[in-house]
């Protein structure tokens, strides 16, 4: 079940416990799975971002978009194509000037 809530970054808590108010800035290094902190004396410290490597974290909106972008793009393209097809059909049917054809199409739903 997708909860789509913000993930709690364990590395932030570890670094705050280690250094407290001496942290100038923090950033998440997603490639290595760590949180990196710049301290006020110019040194850098990092902490792992996971409690356990095999732990399944809840999905967020960003993680779903990163994992499923191909499916979302394909379904968006199909929806845009169907919309264009329907608009083209509506314009083509609206431009018919033969009254008998229009009457036949409107009476077709009776049967």
Short mmCIF file of N, CA, C and O in Angstrom, two decimals:
data_model
loop_
_atom_site.label_atom_id
_atom_site.label_comp_id
_atom_site.label_asym_id
_atom_site.label_seq_id
_atom_site.Cartn_x
_atom_site.Cartn_y
_atom_site.Cartn_z
N UNK A 1 0.84 -1.18 0.00
CA UNK A 1 0.00 0.00 0.00
C UNK A 1 0.89 1.24 0.00
O UNK A 1 1.79 1.38 0.81
N UNK A 2 0.65 2.16 -0.91
CA UNK A 2 1.44 3.38 -1.01
C UNK A 2 0.86 4.41 -0.06
O UNK A 2 -0.32 4.75 -0.12
N UNK A 3 1.70 4.93 0.83
CA UNK A 3 1.22 5.92 1.79
C UNK A 3 1.51 7.34 1.33
O UNK A 3 0.86 8.27 1.77
N UNK A 4 2.50 7.51 0.45
CA UNK A 4 2.88 8.81 -0.10
C UNK A 4 3.12 9.85 1.00
O UNK A 4 2.61 10.95 0.97
N UNK A 5 3.93 9.48 1.97
CA UNK A 5 4.32 10.42 3.00
C UNK A 5 5.82 10.66 2.91
O UNK A 5 6.55 9.88 2.34
N UNK A 6 6.29 11.77 3.49
CA UNK A 6 7.70 12.11 3.43
C UNK A 6 8.49 11.09 4.23
O UNK A 6 8.13 10.74 5.35
N UNK A 7 9.59 10.64 3.68
CA UNK A 7 10.44 9.67 4.37
C UNK A 7 11.19 10.37 5.49
O UNK A 7 11.66 11.49 5.34
N UNK A 8 11.31 9.69 6.59
CA UNK A 8 12.10 10.21 7.70
C UNK A 8 13.56 9.88 7.44
O UNK A 8 13.92 8.73 7.21
N UNK A 9 14.41 10.90 7.45
CA UNK A 9 15.81 10.71 7.16
C UNK A 9 16.55 10.43 8.46
O UNK A 9 16.72 11.30 9.31
N UNK A 10 16.99 9.19 8.62
CA UNK A 10 17.66 8.76 9.84
C UNK A 10 18.99 9.49 10.00
O UNK A 10 19.41 9.83 11.11
N UNK A 11 19.66 9.76 8.88
CA UNK A 11 20.96 10.44 8.93
C UNK A 11 20.87 11.82 9.55
O UNK A 11 21.80 12.26 10.25
N UNK A 12 19.78 12.53 9.34
CA UNK A 12 19.60 13.85 9.96
C UNK A 12 19.61 13.73 11.47
O UNK A 12 20.26 14.51 12.16
N UNK A 13 18.87 12.75 11.99
CA UNK A 13 18.79 12.55 13.43
C UNK A 13 20.15 12.18 14.02
O UNK A 13 20.54 12.66 15.08
N UNK A 14 20.89 11.33 13.32
CA UNK A 14 22.22 10.92 13.80
C UNK A 14 23.15 12.11 13.86
O UNK A 14 23.86 12.33 14.86
N UNK A 15 23.16 12.92 12.80
CA UNK A 15 24.06 14.07 12.76
C UNK A 15 23.67 15.13 13.79
O UNK A 15 24.53 15.76 14.40
N UNK A 16 22.36 15.33 13.99
CA UNK A 16 21.93 16.28 15.02
C UNK A 16 22.33 15.79 16.41
O UNK A 16 22.72 16.59 17.27
N UNK A 17 22.27 14.49 16.65
CA UNK A 17 22.68 13.95 17.95
C UNK A 17 24.19 14.09 18.15
O UNK A 17 24.65 14.35 19.26
N UNK A 18 24.97 13.96 17.07
CA UNK A 18 26.42 14.07 17.19
C UNK A 18 26.89 15.51 17.39
O UNK A 18 27.78 15.77 18.18
N UNK A 19 26.30 16.44 16.61
CA UNK A 19 26.88 17.78 16.53
C UNK A 19 25.97 18.90 17.01
O UNK A 19 26.45 20.02 17.23
N UNK A 20 24.69 18.69 17.11
CA UNK A 20 23.78 19.70 17.63
C UNK A 20 23.77 20.99 16.84
O UNK A 20 23.55 21.01 15.63
N UNK A 21 24.06 22.11 17.52
CA UNK A 21 24.00 23.44 16.89
C UNK A 21 25.23 23.78 16.05
O UNK A 21 25.31 24.88 15.51
N UNK A 22 26.18 22.87 15.93
CA UNK A 22 27.40 23.15 15.16
C UNK A 22 27.24 22.82 13.68
O UNK A 22 28.19 22.93 12.92
N UNK A 23 26.05 22.44 13.24
CA UNK A 23 25.80 22.10 11.84
C UNK A 23 25.38 23.35 11.09
O UNK A 23 24.44 24.05 11.48
N UNK A 24 26.10 23.65 9.99
CA UNK A 24 25.74 24.80 9.14
C UNK A 24 24.71 24.40 8.09
O UNK A 24 23.75 25.14 7.86
N UNK A 25 24.93 23.27 7.43
CA UNK A 25 23.99 22.82 6.40
C UNK A 25 24.08 21.31 6.27
O UNK A 25 25.09 20.70 6.62
N UNK A 26 22.97 20.75 5.75
CA UNK A 26 22.92 19.30 5.52
C UNK A 26 22.36 19.06 4.13
O UNK A 26 21.52 19.82 3.65
N UNK A 27 22.83 17.98 3.50
CA UNK A 27 22.30 17.58 2.21
C UNK A 27 22.25 16.06 2.16
O UNK A 27 22.97 15.38 2.88
N UNK A 28 21.36 15.55 1.30
CA UNK A 28 21.19 14.11 1.14
C UNK A 28 21.94 13.67 -0.10
O UNK A 28 21.71 14.19 -1.20
N UNK A 29 22.86 12.73 0.08
CA UNK A 29 23.58 12.13 -1.04
C UNK A 29 22.87 10.83 -1.39
O UNK A 29 23.11 9.79 -0.78
N UNK A 30 21.96 10.88 -2.36
CA UNK A 30 21.12 9.73 -2.68
C UNK A 30 21.91 8.59 -3.32
O UNK A 30 21.55 7.44 -3.18
N UNK A 31 22.98 8.90 -4.01
CA UNK A 31 23.74 7.84 -4.67
C UNK A 31 24.40 6.91 -3.66
O UNK A 31 24.49 5.71 -3.89
N UNK A 32 24.85 7.45 -2.54
CA UNK A 32 25.49 6.60 -1.54
C UNK A 32 24.59 6.31 -0.36
O UNK A 32 24.97 5.56 0.54
N UNK A 33 23.40 6.90 -0.31
CA UNK A 33 22.47 6.65 0.77
C UNK A 33 22.90 7.24 2.09
O UNK A 33 22.69 6.66 3.15
N UNK A 34 23.50 8.43 2.05
CA UNK A 34 24.01 9.07 3.25
C UNK A 34 23.55 10.52 3.32
O UNK A 34 23.19 11.12 2.32
N UNK A 35 23.58 11.07 4.54
CA UNK A 35 23.33 12.48 4.76
C UNK A 35 24.66 13.12 5.14
O UNK A 35 25.37 12.61 6.01
N UNK A 36 25.00 14.21 4.46
CA UNK A 36 26.29 14.87 4.67
C UNK A 36 26.03 16.22 5.32
O UNK A 36 25.16 16.98 4.88
N UNK A 37 26.78 16.52 6.37
CA UNK A 37 26.62 17.79 7.10
C UNK A 37 27.92 18.57 7.05
O UNK A 37 29.01 18.03 7.21
N UNK A 38 27.80 19.87 6.83
CA UNK A 38 28.92 20.80 6.90
C UNK A 38 28.86 21.46 8.27
O UNK A 38 27.84 22.07 8.63
N UNK A 39 29.94 21.34 9.03
CA UNK A 39 29.97 21.88 10.38
C UNK A 39 30.55 23.29 10.37
O UNK A 39 31.20 23.71 9.42
N UNK A 40 30.32 24.03 11.46
CA UNK A 40 30.75 25.44 11.50
C UNK A 40 32.26 25.60 11.56
O UNK A 40 32.78 26.68 11.27
N UNK A 41 33.03 24.55 11.91
CA UNK A 41 34.49 24.66 11.89
C UNK A 41 35.09 24.26 10.54
O UNK A 41 36.30 24.20 10.38
N UNK A 42 34.23 23.99 9.53
CA UNK A 42 34.67 23.69 8.17
C UNK A 42 34.82 22.21 7.87
O UNK A 42 35.11 21.84 6.74
N UNK A 43 34.64 21.36 8.85
CA UNK A 43 34.75 19.92 8.61
C UNK A 43 33.42 19.37 8.09
O UNK A 43 32.38 20.02 8.19
N UNK A 44 33.50 18.18 7.54
CA UNK A 44 32.32 17.52 6.98
C UNK A 44 32.14 16.18 7.69
O UNK A 44 33.11 15.45 7.93
N UNK A 45 30.92 15.86 8.03
CA UNK A 45 30.59 14.57 8.64
C UNK A 45 29.41 13.98 7.89
O UNK A 45 28.59 14.71 7.33
N UNK A 46 29.32 12.66 7.87
CA UNK A 46 28.20 12.01 7.19
C UNK A 46 27.69 10.86 8.05
O UNK A 46 28.40 10.34 8.92
N UNK A 47 26.45 10.48 7.79
CA UNK A 47 25.81 9.38 8.50
C UNK A 47 24.96 8.60 7.52
O UNK A 47 24.41 9.18 6.57
N UNK A 48 24.83 7.30 7.73
CA UNK A 48 23.97 6.51 6.82
C UNK A 48 22.52 6.94 6.96
O UNK A 48 22.07 7.36 8.02
N UNK A 49 21.80 6.83 5.88
CA UNK A 49 20.42 7.29 5.85
C UNK A 49 19.42 6.18 6.14
O UNK A 49 18.23 6.44 6.21
N UNK A 50 19.87 4.94 6.29
CA UNK A 50 18.97 3.82 6.54
C UNK A 50 19.34 3.13 7.86
O UNK A 50 20.51 3.04 8.21
N UNK A 51 18.34 2.65 8.53
CA UNK A 51 18.59 1.89 9.75
C UNK A 51 19.15 0.52 9.37
O UNK A 51 20.13 0.06 9.92
N UNK A 52 18.52 -0.12 8.41
CA UNK A 52 18.97 -1.41 7.91
C UNK A 52 18.93 -1.37 6.39
O UNK A 52 17.99 -0.82 5.81
N UNK A 53 19.95 -1.92 5.71
CA UNK A 53 19.98 -1.83 4.24
C UNK A 53 18.79 -2.47 3.55
O UNK A 53 18.36 -2.01 2.51
N UNK A 54 18.21 -3.53 4.09
CA UNK A 54 17.09 -4.21 3.44
C UNK A 54 15.73 -3.68 3.85
O UNK A 54 14.70 -4.24 3.48
N UNK A 55 15.69 -2.59 4.59
CA UNK A 55 14.43 -2.05 5.10
C UNK A 55 13.63 -1.40 3.99
O UNK A 55 14.13 -0.57 3.24
N UNK A 56 12.36 -1.80 3.82
CA UNK A 56 11.46 -1.20 2.84
C UNK A 56 10.88 0.08 3.42
O UNK A 56 10.15 0.03 4.40
N UNK A 57 11.19 1.20 2.82
CA UNK A 57 10.64 2.47 3.27
C UNK A 57 9.33 2.74 2.55
O UNK A 57 9.11 2.28 1.43
N UNK A 58 8.43 3.51 3.15
CA UNK A 58 7.17 3.82 2.46
C UNK A 58 7.43 4.68 1.23
O UNK A 58 8.37 5.47 1.18
N UNK A 59 6.59 4.50 0.23
CA UNK A 59 6.75 5.23 -1.03
C UNK A 59 6.31 6.68 -0.85
O UNK A 59 5.40 6.99 -0.10
N UNK A 60 7.01 7.58 -1.54
CA UNK A 60 6.63 8.98 -1.58
C UNK A 60 6.25 9.33 -3.01
O UNK A 60 6.44 8.54 -3.93
N UNK A 61 5.73 10.52 -3.20
CA UNK A 61 5.36 10.96 -4.55
C UNK A 61 6.60 10.98 -5.44
O UNK A 61 6.58 10.52 -6.58
N UNK A 62 7.70 11.49 -4.92
CA UNK A 62 8.94 11.55 -5.69
C UNK A 62 9.47 10.18 -6.06
O UNK A 62 9.93 9.96 -7.18
N UNK A 63 9.41 9.23 -5.13
CA UNK A 63 9.92 7.89 -5.44
C UNK A 63 9.04 7.18 -6.46
O UNK A 63 9.54 6.45 -7.31
N UNK A 64 7.74 7.41 -6.39
CA UNK A 64 6.84 6.81 -7.38
C UNK A 64 7.11 7.39 -8.76
O UNK A 64 7.16 6.67 -9.76
N UNK A 65 7.32 8.71 -8.84
CA UNK A 65 7.61 9.34 -10.13
C UNK A 65 8.96 8.88 -10.67
O UNK A 65 9.11 8.69 -11.88
N UNK A 66 9.95 8.69 -9.80
CA UNK A 66 11.26 8.22 -10.26
C UNK A 66 11.19 6.80 -10.79
O UNK A 66 11.85 6.45 -11.77
N UNK A 67 10.39 5.95 -10.15
CA UNK A 67 10.33 4.55 -10.55
C UNK A 67 9.40 4.31 -11.74
O UNK A 67 9.66 3.45 -12.58
N UNK A 68 8.31 5.05 -11.83
CA UNK A 68 7.26 4.75 -12.81
C UNK A 68 7.11 5.84 -13.87
O UNK A 68 6.04 5.97 -14.46
N UNK A 69 8.14 6.59 -14.17
CA UNK A 69 7.99 7.70 -15.10
C UNK A 69 7.68 7.22 -16.52
O UNK A 69 6.96 7.89 -17.26
N UNK A 70 8.17 6.06 -16.91
CA UNK A 70 7.89 5.56 -18.26
C UNK A 70 6.42 5.21 -18.43
O UNK A 70 5.81 5.53 -19.45
N UNK A 71 5.86 4.55 -17.43
CA UNK A 71 4.44 4.18 -17.49
C UNK A 71 3.57 5.43 -17.50
O UNK A 71 2.60 5.54 -18.26
N UNK A 72 3.90 6.40 -16.65
CA UNK A 72 3.12 7.63 -16.58
C UNK A 72 3.22 8.43 -17.88
O UNK A 72 2.22 8.99 -18.34
N UNK A 73 4.40 8.47 -18.47
CA UNK A 73 4.57 9.19 -19.73
C UNK A 73 3.80 8.50 -20.86
O UNK A 73 3.16 9.17 -21.69
N UNK A 74 3.85 7.17 -20.90
CA UNK A 74 3.13 6.44 -21.95
C UNK A 74 1.62 6.61 -21.80
O UNK A 74 0.92 6.84 -22.80
N UNK A 75 1.10 6.52 -20.58
CA UNK A 75 -0.34 6.70 -20.40
C UNK A 75 -0.77 8.13 -20.69
O UNK A 75 -1.86 8.36 -21.22
N UNK A 76 0.08 9.10 -20.39
CA UNK A 76 -0.23 10.48 -20.75
C UNK A 76 -0.26 10.69 -22.25
O UNK A 76 -1.11 11.41 -22.78
N UNK A 77 0.68 10.06 -22.96
CA UNK A 77 0.70 10.17 -24.42
C UNK A 77 -0.52 9.50 -25.05
O UNK A 77 -1.10 10.03 -26.00
N UNK A 78 -0.93 8.36 -24.51
CA UNK A 78 -2.12 7.68 -25.03
C UNK A 78 -3.36 8.53 -24.78
O UNK A 78 -4.22 8.68 -25.66
N UNK A 79 -3.46 9.13 -23.59
CA UNK A 79 -4.60 9.99 -23.28
C UNK A 79 -4.63 11.21 -24.19
O UNK A 79 -5.70 11.62 -24.67
N UNK A 80 -3.47 11.82 -24.46
CA UNK A 80 -3.41 12.97 -25.36
C UNK A 80 -3.80 12.57 -26.78
O UNK A 80 -4.50 13.31 -27.48
N UNK A 81 -3.36 11.40 -27.23
CA UNK A 81 -3.72 10.92 -28.56
C UNK A 81 -5.22 10.65 -28.69
O UNK A 81 -5.84 11.01 -29.70
N UNK A 82 -5.81 10.03 -27.67
CA UNK A 82 -7.26 9.79 -27.69
C UNK A 82 -8.03 11.11 -27.68
O UNK A 82 -9.05 11.24 -28.36
N UNK A 83 -7.55 12.08 -26.92
CA UNK A 83 -8.20 13.39 -26.88
C UNK A 83 -8.14 14.06 -28.26
O UNK A 83 -9.15 14.61 -28.72
N UNK A 84 -6.98 14.00 -28.90
CA UNK A 84 -6.85 14.59 -30.23
C UNK A 84 -7.76 13.88 -31.23
O UNK A 84 -8.38 14.52 -32.09
N UNK A 85 -7.86 12.55 -31.13
CA UNK A 85 -8.73 11.79 -32.01
C UNK A 85 -10.20 12.17 -31.81
O UNK A 85 -10.95 12.36 -32.78
N UNK A 86 -10.61 12.33 -30.56
CA UNK A 86 -12.01 12.69 -30.28
C UNK A 86 -12.33 14.11 -30.74
O UNK A 86 -13.42 14.37 -31.27
N UNK A 87 -11.39 15.03 -30.57
CA UNK A 87 -11.61 16.40 -31.03
C UNK A 87 -11.70 16.42 -32.55
O UNK A 87 -12.56 17.10 -33.13
N UNK A 88 -10.84 15.67 -33.22
CA UNK A 88 -10.88 15.60 -34.68
C UNK A 88 -12.21 15.01 -35.16
O UNK A 88 -12.81 15.52 -36.12
N UNK A 89 -12.68 13.97 -34.50
CA UNK A 89 -13.96 13.37 -34.88
C UNK A 89 -15.12 14.34 -34.64
O UNK A 89 -16.05 14.43 -35.45
N UNK A 90 -15.08 15.08 -33.54
CA UNK A 90 -16.15 16.05 -33.26
C UNK A 90 -16.17 17.17 -34.29
O UNK A 90 -17.24 17.60 -34.74
N UNK A 91 -14.99 17.63 -34.69
CA UNK A 91 -14.93 18.69 -35.71
C UNK A 91 -15.42 18.15 -37.05
O UNK A 91 -16.16 18.82 -37.77
N UNK A 92 -15.03 16.91 -37.38
CA UNK A 92 -15.46 16.33 -38.66
C UNK A 92 -16.97 16.12 -38.68
O UNK A 92 -17.62 16.38 -39.70
N UNK A 93 -17.54 15.65 -37.57
CA UNK A 93 -18.99 15.45 -37.53
C UNK A 93 -19.75 16.79 -37.50
O UNK A 93 -20.85 16.89 -38.05
N UNK A 94 -19.17 17.78 -36.88
CA UNK A 94 -19.82 19.08 -36.82
C UNK A 94 -19.81 19.82 -38.13
O UNK A 94 -20.65 20.69 -38.37
N UNK A 95 -18.86 19.48 -38.99
CA UNK A 95 -18.77 20.19 -40.27
C UNK A 95 -19.64 19.55 -41.35
O UNK A 95 -19.67 20.03 -42.48
N UNK A 96 -20.36 18.47 -41.03
CA UNK A 96 -21.27 17.85 -42.00
C UNK A 96 -22.46 18.77 -42.23
O UNK A 96 -23.10 19.21 -41.27
N UNK A 97 -22.75 19.02 -43.48
CA UNK A 97 -23.88 19.91 -43.78
C UNK A 97 -25.07 19.18 -44.35
O UNK A 97 -26.10 19.78 -44.59
N UNK A 98 -24.95 17.91 -44.59
CA UNK A 98 -26.04 17.13 -45.14
C UNK A 98 -27.05 16.83 -44.02
O UNK A 98 -26.73 16.11 -43.08
N UNK A 99 -28.26 17.36 -44.08
CA UNK A 99 -29.22 17.17 -42.99
C UNK A 99 -29.65 15.72 -42.80
O UNK A 99 -29.94 15.30 -41.68
N UNK A 100 -29.67 14.93 -43.86
CA UNK A 100 -30.10 13.53 -43.70
C UNK A 100 -29.07 12.72 -42.92
O UNK A 100 -29.43 11.87 -42.12
N UNK A 101 -27.80 13.00 -43.12
CA UNK A 101 -26.75 12.30 -42.37
C UNK A 101 -26.82 12.67 -40.90
O UNK A 101 -26.69 11.81 -40.03
N UNK A 102 -27.02 13.94 -40.61
CA UNK A 102 -27.12 14.39 -39.22
C UNK A 102 -28.34 13.78 -38.56
O UNK A 102 -28.29 13.32 -37.41
N UNK A 103 -29.46 13.69 -39.27
CA UNK A 103 -30.67 13.09 -38.73
C UNK A 103 -30.47 11.59 -38.49
O UNK A 103 -30.92 11.06 -37.46
N UNK A 104 -29.76 10.93 -39.39
CA UNK A 104 -29.51 9.50 -39.22
C UNK A 104 -28.62 9.24 -37.99
O UNK A 104 -28.88 8.34 -37.20
N UNK A 105 -27.58 10.05 -37.82
CA UNK A 105 -26.70 9.87 -36.68
C UNK A 105 -27.38 10.17 -35.35
O UNK A 105 -27.12 9.52 -34.34
N UNK A 106 -28.26 11.16 -35.34
CA UNK A 106 -28.93 11.50 -34.09
C UNK A 106 -30.03 10.49 -33.76
O UNK A 106 -30.35 10.27 -32.61
N UNK A 107 -30.63 9.84 -34.76
CA UNK A 107 -31.68 8.86 -34.53
C UNK A 107 -31.12 7.47 -34.29
O UNK A 107 -31.86 6.58 -33.86
N UNK A 108 -29.86 7.26 -34.49
CA UNK A 108 -29.26 5.95 -34.34
C UNK A 108 -29.34 5.44 -32.89
O UNK A 108 -29.49 4.26 -32.66
N UNK A 109 -29.26 6.34 -31.93
CA UNK A 109 -29.27 5.91 -30.53
C UNK A 109 -30.65 5.46 -30.07
O UNK A 109 -30.75 4.87 -28.98
N UNK A 110 -31.70 5.71 -30.84
CA UNK A 110 -33.04 5.28 -30.46
C UNK A 110 -33.14 3.76 -30.47
O UNK A 110 -33.78 3.15 -29.63
N UNK A 111 -32.48 3.13 -31.40
CA UNK A 111 -32.57 1.68 -31.53
C UNK A 111 -31.60 1.08 -30.57
O UNK A 111 -31.33 0.15 -30.21
#
